């Protein structure tokens, strides 16, 4: 990711995961349907709508009670690489 990088992704699922890496600790801000993701809908790796990328791995972004069509927006600090989404 470069300066002011973001990604908008429309999905239909209850859970969203993303493989990410960074050469140094960096953060990703997570929004669901236009607002910072609330704690009760956040994946296990999200704290206060932020994910700290500390190593290369699969991160849990969204954990909804039921599936549905939603819009996910991620805002990246420079230096983060993303690889693959998975859904549950």
PDB file of N, CA and C in Angstrom:
ATOM      1  N   UNK A   1       0.837  -1.187   0.000  1.00  0.00           N
ATOM      2  CA  UNK A   1       0.000   0.000   0.000  1.00  0.00           C
ATOM      3  C   UNK A   1       0.880   1.247   0.000  1.00  0.00           C
ATOM      4  N   UNK A   2       0.365   2.265  -0.634  1.00  0.00           N
ATOM      5  CA  UNK A   2       1.031   3.550  -0.653  1.00  0.00           C
ATOM      6  C   UNK A   2       0.301   4.536   0.242  1.00  0.00           C
ATOM      7  N   UNK A   3       0.670   5.792   0.145  1.00  0.00           N
ATOM      8  CA  UNK A   3       0.040   6.840   0.939  1.00  0.00           C
ATOM      9  C   UNK A   3      -1.447   6.942   0.594  1.00  0.00           C
ATOM     10  N   UNK A   4      -2.298   7.019   1.613  1.00  0.00           N
ATOM     11  CA  UNK A   4      -3.760   7.148   1.473  1.00  0.00           C
ATOM     12  C   UNK A   4      -4.403   5.977   0.738  1.00  0.00           C
ATOM     13  N   UNK A   5      -3.822   4.795   0.830  1.00  0.00           N
ATOM     14  CA  UNK A   5      -4.378   3.613   0.151  1.00  0.00           C
ATOM     15  C   UNK A   5      -5.628   3.121   0.874  1.00  0.00           C
ATOM     16  N   UNK A   6      -6.612   2.720   0.075  1.00  0.00           N
ATOM     17  CA  UNK A   6      -7.828   2.135   0.637  1.00  0.00           C
ATOM     18  C   UNK A   6      -8.378   1.103  -0.336  1.00  0.00           C
ATOM     19  N   UNK A   7      -9.245   0.257   0.182  1.00  0.00           N
ATOM     20  CA  UNK A   7      -9.886  -0.769  -0.630  1.00  0.00           C
ATOM     21  C   UNK A   7     -11.343  -0.835  -0.212  1.00  0.00           C
ATOM     22  N   UNK A   8     -12.250  -0.849  -1.176  1.00  0.00           N
ATOM     23  CA  UNK A   8     -13.676  -1.002  -0.909  1.00  0.00           C
ATOM     24  C   UNK A   8     -14.106  -2.308  -1.549  1.00  0.00           C
ATOM     25  N   UNK A   9     -14.810  -3.145  -0.753  1.00  0.00           N
ATOM     26  CA  UNK A   9     -15.170  -4.484  -1.212  1.00  0.00           C
ATOM     27  C   UNK A   9     -16.589  -4.797  -0.763  1.00  0.00           C
ATOM     28  N   UNK A  10     -17.440  -5.116  -1.713  1.00  0.00           N
ATOM     29  CA  UNK A  10     -18.818  -5.523  -1.406  1.00  0.00           C
ATOM     30  C   UNK A  10     -18.810  -7.044  -1.269  1.00  0.00           C
ATOM     31  N   UNK A  11     -19.379  -7.552  -0.171  1.00  0.00           N
ATOM     32  CA  UNK A  11     -19.340  -8.991   0.085  1.00  0.00           C
ATOM     33  C   UNK A  11     -20.690  -9.483   0.602  1.00  0.00           C
ATOM     34  N   UNK A  12     -20.885 -10.787   0.491  1.00  0.00           N
ATOM     35  CA  UNK A  12     -22.071 -11.436   1.046  1.00  0.00           C
ATOM     36  C   UNK A  12     -21.600 -12.642   1.846  1.00  0.00           C
ATOM     37  N   UNK A  13     -21.454 -12.450   3.154  1.00  0.00           N
ATOM     38  CA  UNK A  13     -20.959 -13.498   4.051  1.00  0.00           C
ATOM     39  C   UNK A  13     -21.150 -13.020   5.484  1.00  0.00           C
ATOM     40  N   UNK A  14     -20.946 -13.926   6.430  1.00  0.00           N
ATOM     41  CA  UNK A  14     -21.004 -13.556   7.846  1.00  0.00           C
ATOM     42  C   UNK A  14     -19.614 -13.246   8.404  1.00  0.00           C
ATOM     43  N   UNK A  15     -18.590 -13.893   7.853  1.00  0.00           N
ATOM     44  CA  UNK A  15     -17.226 -13.706   8.338  1.00  0.00           C
ATOM     45  C   UNK A  15     -16.310 -13.337   7.172  1.00  0.00           C
ATOM     46  N   UNK A  16     -15.370 -12.429   7.440  1.00  0.00           N
ATOM     47  CA  UNK A  16     -14.410 -12.003   6.424  1.00  0.00           C
ATOM     48  C   UNK A  16     -13.004 -12.089   7.025  1.00  0.00           C
ATOM     49  N   UNK A  17     -12.095 -12.691   6.254  1.00  0.00           N
ATOM     50  CA  UNK A  17     -10.693 -12.839   6.638  1.00  0.00           C
ATOM     51  C   UNK A  17      -9.838 -12.319   5.490  1.00  0.00           C
ATOM     52  N   UNK A  18      -8.623 -11.839   5.809  1.00  0.00           N
ATOM     53  CA  UNK A  18      -7.727 -11.339   4.777  1.00  0.00           C
ATOM     54  C   UNK A  18      -6.284 -11.631   5.171  1.00  0.00           C
ATOM     55  N   UNK A  19      -5.519 -12.180   4.234  1.00  0.00           N
ATOM     56  CA  UNK A  19      -4.091 -12.399   4.453  1.00  0.00           C
ATOM     57  C   UNK A  19      -3.378 -11.081   4.176  1.00  0.00           C
ATOM     58  N   UNK A  20      -2.599 -10.624   5.182  1.00  0.00           N
ATOM     59  CA  UNK A  20      -1.863  -9.369   5.056  1.00  0.00           C
ATOM     60  C   UNK A  20      -0.463  -9.531   5.640  1.00  0.00           C
ATOM     61  N   UNK A  21       0.431  -8.664   5.182  1.00  0.00           N
ATOM     62  CA  UNK A  21       1.791  -8.643   5.742  1.00  0.00           C
ATOM     63  C   UNK A  21       2.305  -7.215   5.729  1.00  0.00           C
ATOM     64  N   UNK A  22       3.340  -6.992   6.554  1.00  0.00           N
ATOM     65  CA  UNK A  22       3.978  -5.685   6.622  1.00  0.00           C
ATOM     66  C   UNK A  22       5.385  -5.877   7.158  1.00  0.00           C
ATOM     67  N   UNK A  23       6.367  -5.144   6.616  1.00  0.00           N
ATOM     68  CA  UNK A  23       7.740  -5.289   7.103  1.00  0.00           C
ATOM     69  C   UNK A  23       7.940  -4.731   8.510  1.00  0.00           C
ATOM     70  N   UNK A  24       7.017  -3.893   8.958  1.00  0.00           N
ATOM     71  CA  UNK A  24       7.066  -3.336  10.317  1.00  0.00           C
ATOM     72  C   UNK A  24       5.625  -3.215  10.810  1.00  0.00           C
ATOM     73  N   UNK A  25       5.389  -3.092  12.106  1.00  0.00           N
ATOM     74  CA  UNK A  25       4.006  -2.946  12.581  1.00  0.00           C
ATOM     75  C   UNK A  25       3.307  -1.751  11.922  1.00  0.00           C
ATOM     76  N   UNK A  26       2.149  -2.009  11.371  1.00  0.00           N
ATOM     77  CA  UNK A  26       1.321  -1.006  10.706  1.00  0.00           C
ATOM     78  C   UNK A  26      -0.129  -1.271  11.052  1.00  0.00           C
ATOM     79  N   UNK A  27      -0.989  -0.285  10.799  1.00  0.00           N
ATOM     80  CA  UNK A  27      -2.409  -0.470  11.099  1.00  0.00           C
ATOM     81  C   UNK A  27      -3.281  -0.343   9.859  1.00  0.00           C
ATOM     82  N   UNK A  28      -4.431  -1.014   9.961  1.00  0.00           N
ATOM     83  CA  UNK A  28      -5.481  -0.952   8.951  1.00  0.00           C
ATOM     84  C   UNK A  28      -6.754  -0.533   9.676  1.00  0.00           C
ATOM     85  N   UNK A  29      -7.443   0.480   9.171  1.00  0.00           N
ATOM     86  CA  UNK A  29      -8.707   0.916   9.746  1.00  0.00           C
ATOM     87  C   UNK A  29      -9.835   0.194   9.008  1.00  0.00           C
ATOM     88  N   UNK A  30     -10.802  -0.336   9.760  1.00  0.00           N
ATOM     89  CA  UNK A  30     -11.866  -1.164   9.206  1.00  0.00           C
ATOM     90  C   UNK A  30     -13.212  -0.451   9.341  1.00  0.00           C
ATOM     91  N   UNK A  31     -13.912  -0.332   8.210  1.00  0.00           N
ATOM     92  CA  UNK A  31     -15.251   0.257   8.171  1.00  0.00           C
ATOM     93  C   UNK A  31     -16.229  -0.769   7.614  1.00  0.00           C
ATOM     94  N   UNK A  32     -17.416  -0.805   8.167  1.00  0.00           N
ATOM     95  CA  UNK A  32     -18.487  -1.672   7.668  1.00  0.00           C
ATOM     96  C   UNK A  32     -19.683  -0.802   7.329  1.00  0.00           C
ATOM     97  N   UNK A  33     -20.120  -0.862   6.093  1.00  0.00           N
ATOM     98  CA  UNK A  33     -21.266  -0.088   5.621  1.00  0.00           C
ATOM     99  C   UNK A  33     -21.132   1.405   5.924  1.00  0.00           C
ATOM    100  N   UNK A  34     -19.923   1.934   5.744  1.00  0.00           N
ATOM    101  CA  UNK A  34     -19.690   3.369   5.846  1.00  0.00           C
ATOM    102  C   UNK A  34     -19.327   3.902   7.222  1.00  0.00           C
ATOM    103  N   UNK A  35     -19.310   3.039   8.248  1.00  0.00           N
ATOM    104  CA  UNK A  35     -18.971   3.474   9.607  1.00  0.00           C
ATOM    105  C   UNK A  35     -17.867   2.597  10.175  1.00  0.00           C
ATOM    106  N   UNK A  36     -17.099   3.130  11.137  1.00  0.00           N
ATOM    107  CA  UNK A  36     -16.121   2.259  11.789  1.00  0.00           C
ATOM    108  C   UNK A  36     -16.829   1.018  12.329  1.00  0.00           C
ATOM    109  N   UNK A  37     -16.230  -0.139  12.136  1.00  0.00           N
ATOM    110  CA  UNK A  37     -16.892  -1.380  12.511  1.00  0.00           C
ATOM    111  C   UNK A  37     -17.073  -1.437  14.037  1.00  0.00           C
ATOM    112  N   UNK A  38     -18.298  -1.708  14.506  1.00  0.00           N
ATOM    113  CA  UNK A  38     -18.512  -1.801  15.949  1.00  0.00           C
ATOM    114  C   UNK A  38     -17.888  -3.070  16.533  1.00  0.00           C
ATOM    115  N   UNK A  39     -17.565  -3.024  17.808  1.00  0.00           N
ATOM    116  CA  UNK A  39     -16.888  -4.145  18.471  1.00  0.00           C
ATOM    117  C   UNK A  39     -17.662  -5.447  18.356  1.00  0.00           C
ATOM    118  N   UNK A  40     -18.996  -5.392  18.420  1.00  0.00           N
ATOM    119  CA  UNK A  40     -19.783  -6.628  18.381  1.00  0.00           C
ATOM    120  C   UNK A  40     -19.857  -7.267  16.990  1.00  0.00           C
ATOM    121  N   UNK A  41     -19.378  -6.573  15.967  1.00  0.00           N
ATOM    122  CA  UNK A  41     -19.354  -7.119  14.603  1.00  0.00           C
ATOM    123  C   UNK A  41     -17.924  -7.323  14.094  1.00  0.00           C
ATOM    124  N   UNK A  42     -16.957  -6.972  14.919  1.00  0.00           N
ATOM    125  CA  UNK A  42     -15.542  -7.063  14.541  1.00  0.00           C
ATOM    126  C   UNK A  42     -15.029  -8.487  14.632  1.00  0.00           C
ATOM    127  N   UNK A  43     -14.076  -8.805  13.759  1.00  0.00           N
ATOM    128  CA  UNK A  43     -13.350 -10.061  13.863  1.00  0.00           C
ATOM    129  C   UNK A  43     -12.411 -10.010  15.062  1.00  0.00           C
ATOM    130  N   UNK A  44     -11.839 -11.148  15.397  1.00  0.00           N
ATOM    131  CA  UNK A  44     -10.999 -11.254  16.595  1.00  0.00           C
ATOM    132  C   UNK A  44      -9.724 -10.412  16.533  1.00  0.00           C
ATOM    133  N   UNK A  45      -9.295 -10.011  15.342  1.00  0.00           N
ATOM    134  CA  UNK A  45      -8.073  -9.216  15.207  1.00  0.00           C
ATOM    135  C   UNK A  45      -8.321  -7.710  15.194  1.00  0.00           C
ATOM    136  N   UNK A  46      -9.579  -7.286  15.296  1.00  0.00           N
ATOM    137  CA  UNK A  46      -9.931  -5.866  15.231  1.00  0.00           C
ATOM    138  C   UNK A  46     -10.188  -5.335  16.638  1.00  0.00           C
ATOM    139  N   UNK A  47      -9.513  -4.261  16.982  1.00  0.00           N
ATOM    140  CA  UNK A  47      -9.699  -3.577  18.267  1.00  0.00           C
ATOM    141  C   UNK A  47      -9.929  -2.106  17.980  1.00  0.00           C
ATOM    142  N   UNK A  48     -11.079  -1.570  18.399  1.00  0.00           N
ATOM    143  CA  UNK A  48     -11.419  -0.159  18.165  1.00  0.00           C
ATOM    144  C   UNK A  48     -11.339   0.194  16.684  1.00  0.00           C
ATOM    145  N   UNK A  49     -11.851  -0.686  15.841  1.00  0.00           N
ATOM    146  CA  UNK A  49     -11.899  -0.512  14.379  1.00  0.00           C
ATOM    147  C   UNK A  49     -10.524  -0.538  13.719  1.00  0.00           C
ATOM    148  N   UNK A  50      -9.488  -0.996  14.423  1.00  0.00           N
ATOM    149  CA  UNK A  50      -8.132  -1.066  13.882  1.00  0.00           C
ATOM    150  C   UNK A  50      -7.563  -2.472  13.984  1.00  0.00           C
ATOM    151  N   UNK A  51      -6.784  -2.833  12.980  1.00  0.00           N
ATOM    152  CA  UNK A  51      -6.006  -4.072  13.009  1.00  0.00           C
ATOM    153  C   UNK A  51      -4.539  -3.663  12.978  1.00  0.00           C
ATOM    154  N   UNK A  52      -3.756  -4.241  13.863  1.00  0.00           N
ATOM    155  CA  UNK A  52      -2.316  -4.018  13.824  1.00  0.00           C
ATOM    156  C   UNK A  52      -1.670  -5.199  13.115  1.00  0.00           C
ATOM    157  N   UNK A  53      -1.009  -4.916  12.001  1.00  0.00           N
ATOM    158  CA  UNK A  53      -0.333  -5.941  11.218  1.00  0.00           C
ATOM    159  C   UNK A  53       1.081  -6.071  11.772  1.00  0.00           C
ATOM    160  N   UNK A  54       1.360  -7.194  12.441  1.00  0.00           N
ATOM    161  CA  UNK A  54       2.670  -7.406  13.056  1.00  0.00           C
ATOM    162  C   UNK A  54       3.450  -8.540  12.408  1.00  0.00           C
ATOM    163  N   UNK A  55       2.741  -9.411  11.684  1.00  0.00           N
ATOM    164  CA  UNK A  55       3.416 -10.506  10.979  1.00  0.00           C
ATOM    165  C   UNK A  55       2.542 -10.968   9.823  1.00  0.00           C
ATOM    166  N   UNK A  56       3.120 -11.768   8.939  1.00  0.00           N
ATOM    167  CA  UNK A  56       2.402 -12.276   7.778  1.00  0.00           C
ATOM    168  C   UNK A  56       1.453 -13.379   8.241  1.00  0.00           C
ATOM    169  N   UNK A  57       0.132 -13.151   8.051  1.00  0.00           N
ATOM    170  CA  UNK A  57      -0.834 -14.173   8.438  1.00  0.00           C
ATOM    171  C   UNK A  57      -2.234 -13.795   7.993  1.00  0.00           C
ATOM    172  N   UNK A  58      -3.181 -14.672   8.287  1.00  0.00           N
ATOM    173  CA  UNK A  58      -4.597 -14.451   8.018  1.00  0.00           C
ATOM    174  C   UNK A  58      -5.188 -13.665   9.186  1.00  0.00           C
ATOM    175  N   UNK A  59      -5.840 -12.531   8.883  1.00  0.00           N
ATOM    176  CA  UNK A  59      -6.468 -11.695   9.901  1.00  0.00           C
ATOM    177  C   UNK A  59      -7.984 -11.782   9.787  1.00  0.00           C
ATOM    178  N   UNK A  60      -8.668 -11.851  10.949  1.00  0.00           N
ATOM    179  CA  UNK A  60     -10.133 -11.935  11.025  1.00  0.00           C
ATOM    180  C   UNK A  60     -10.689 -10.521  11.141  1.00  0.00           C
ATOM    181  N   UNK A  61     -11.402 -10.052  10.091  1.00  0.00           N
ATOM    182  CA  UNK A  61     -11.877  -8.679  10.018  1.00  0.00           C
ATOM    183  C   UNK A  61     -13.311  -8.494  10.498  1.00  0.00           C
ATOM    184  N   UNK A  62     -14.219  -9.362  10.027  1.00  0.00           N
ATOM    185  CA  UNK A  62     -15.653  -9.187  10.262  1.00  0.00           C
ATOM    186  C   UNK A  62     -16.230 -10.476  10.832  1.00  0.00           C
ATOM    187  N   UNK A  63     -17.121 -10.325  11.837  1.00  0.00           N
ATOM    188  CA  UNK A  63     -17.778 -11.475  12.454  1.00  0.00           C
ATOM    189  C   UNK A  63     -19.248 -11.124  12.702  1.00  0.00           C
ATOM    190  N   UNK A  64     -20.075 -11.258  11.665  1.00  0.00           N
ATOM    191  CA  UNK A  64     -21.500 -10.943  11.761  1.00  0.00           C
ATOM    192  C   UNK A  64     -22.271 -12.141  12.300  1.00  0.00           C
ATOM    193  N   UNK A  65     -23.435 -11.887  12.866  1.00  0.00           N
ATOM    194  CA  UNK A  65     -24.278 -12.981  13.381  1.00  0.00           C
ATOM    195  C   UNK A  65     -24.844 -13.810  12.240  1.00  0.00           C
ATOM    196  N   UNK A  66     -25.248 -13.145  11.160  1.00  0.00           N
ATOM    197  CA  UNK A  66     -25.779 -13.817   9.972  1.00  0.00           C
ATOM    198  C   UNK A  66     -25.174 -13.168   8.736  1.00  0.00           C
ATOM    199  N   UNK A  67     -25.194 -13.899   7.639  1.00  0.00           N
ATOM    200  CA  UNK A  67     -24.675 -13.363   6.390  1.00  0.00           C
ATOM    201  C   UNK A  67     -25.590 -12.300   5.820  1.00  0.00           C
ATOM    202  N   UNK A  68     -25.107 -11.588   4.853  1.00  0.00           N
ATOM    203  CA  UNK A  68     -25.871 -10.551   4.181  1.00  0.00           C
ATOM    204  C   UNK A  68     -24.935  -9.784   3.274  1.00  0.00           C
ATOM    205  N   UNK A  69     -25.492  -8.856   2.515  1.00  0.00           N
ATOM    206  CA  UNK A  69     -24.686  -8.040   1.616  1.00  0.00           C
ATOM    207  C   UNK A  69     -24.247  -6.788   2.366  1.00  0.00           C
ATOM    208  N   UNK A  70     -22.942  -6.566   2.413  1.00  0.00           N
ATOM    209  CA  UNK A  70     -22.362  -5.435   3.133  1.00  0.00           C
ATOM    210  C   UNK A  70     -21.199  -4.862   2.333  1.00  0.00           C
ATOM    211  N   UNK A  71     -20.776  -3.667   2.712  1.00  0.00           N
ATOM    212  CA  UNK A  71     -19.613  -3.040   2.105  1.00  0.00           C
ATOM    213  C   UNK A  71     -18.526  -2.873   3.164  1.00  0.00           C
ATOM    214  N   UNK A  72     -17.356  -3.395   2.845  1.00  0.00           N
ATOM    215  CA  UNK A  72     -16.187  -3.302   3.703  1.00  0.00           C
ATOM    216  C   UNK A  72     -15.237  -2.281   3.099  1.00  0.00           C
ATOM    217  N   UNK A  73     -14.735  -1.366   3.921  1.00  0.00           N
ATOM    218  CA  UNK A  73     -13.709  -0.432   3.462  1.00  0.00           C
ATOM    219  C   UNK A  73     -12.519  -0.546   4.405  1.00  0.00           C
ATOM    220  N   UNK A  74     -11.341  -0.682   3.826  1.00  0.00           N
ATOM    221  CA  UNK A  74     -10.112  -0.767   4.590  1.00  0.00           C
ATOM    222  C   UNK A  74      -9.226   0.408   4.208  1.00  0.00           C
ATOM    223  N   UNK A  75      -8.661   1.077   5.201  1.00  0.00           N
ATOM    224  CA  UNK A  75      -7.717   2.170   4.970  1.00  0.00           C
ATOM    225  C   UNK A  75      -6.364   1.731   5.521  1.00  0.00           C
ATOM    226  N   UNK A  76      -5.345   1.734   4.663  1.00  0.00           N
ATOM    227  CA  UNK A  76      -4.038   1.168   4.978  1.00  0.00           C
ATOM    228  C   UNK A  76      -2.982   2.236   5.228  1.00  0.00           C
ATOM    229  N   UNK A  77      -2.099   1.967   6.188  1.00  0.00           N
ATOM    230  CA  UNK A  77      -0.876   2.742   6.307  1.00  0.00           C
ATOM    231  C   UNK A  77       0.059   2.262   5.204  1.00  0.00           C
ATOM    232  N   UNK A  78       1.003   3.081   4.763  1.00  0.00           N
ATOM    233  CA  UNK A  78       1.934   2.652   3.720  1.00  0.00           C
ATOM    234  C   UNK A  78       2.754   1.432   4.138  1.00  0.00           C
ATOM    235  N   UNK A  79       2.987   0.539   3.167  1.00  0.00           N
ATOM    236  CA  UNK A  79       3.859  -0.612   3.383  1.00  0.00           C
ATOM    237  C   UNK A  79       3.157  -1.934   3.604  1.00  0.00           C
ATOM    238  N   UNK A  80       1.828  -1.936   3.676  1.00  0.00           N
ATOM    239  CA  UNK A  80       1.082  -3.174   3.917  1.00  0.00           C
ATOM    240  C   UNK A  80       0.802  -3.860   2.582  1.00  0.00           C
ATOM    241  N   UNK A  81       0.984  -5.186   2.563  1.00  0.00           N
ATOM    242  CA  UNK A  81       0.640  -5.992   1.387  1.00  0.00           C
ATOM    243  C   UNK A  81      -0.569  -6.848   1.736  1.00  0.00           C
ATOM    244  N   UNK A  82      -1.502  -6.973   0.775  1.00  0.00           N
ATOM    245  CA  UNK A  82      -2.657  -7.857   0.965  1.00  0.00           C
ATOM    246  C   UNK A  82      -2.621  -8.936  -0.109  1.00  0.00           C
ATOM    247  N   UNK A  83      -3.158 -10.117   0.230  1.00  0.00           N
ATOM    248  CA  UNK A  83      -3.034 -11.244  -0.682  1.00  0.00           C
ATOM    249  C   UNK A  83      -4.338 -11.938  -1.036  1.00  0.00           C
ATOM    250  N   UNK A  84      -5.126 -12.374  -0.061  1.00  0.00           N
ATOM    251  CA  UNK A  84      -6.307 -13.163  -0.386  1.00  0.00           C
ATOM    252  C   UNK A  84      -7.394 -12.988   0.668  1.00  0.00           C
ATOM    253  N   UNK A  85      -8.617 -12.742   0.214  1.00  0.00           N
ATOM    254  CA  UNK A  85      -9.793 -12.751   1.098  1.00  0.00           C
ATOM    255  C   UNK A  85     -10.301 -14.183   1.207  1.00  0.00           C
ATOM    256  N   UNK A  86     -10.830 -14.544   2.360  1.00  0.00           N
ATOM    257  CA  UNK A  86     -11.618 -15.760   2.533  1.00  0.00           C
ATOM    258  C   UNK A  86     -12.859 -15.395   3.328  1.00  0.00           C
ATOM    259  N   UNK A  87     -13.896 -16.216   3.207  1.00  0.00           N
ATOM    260  CA  UNK A  87     -15.187 -15.896   3.796  1.00  0.00           C
ATOM    261  C   UNK A  87     -15.757 -17.110   4.517  1.00  0.00           C
ATOM    262  N   UNK A  88     -16.619 -16.823   5.486  1.00  0.00           N
ATOM    263  CA  UNK A  88     -17.290 -17.896   6.210  1.00  0.00           C
ATOM    264  C   UNK A  88     -18.744 -17.575   6.417  1.00  0.00           C
TER     265      UNK A  88
END
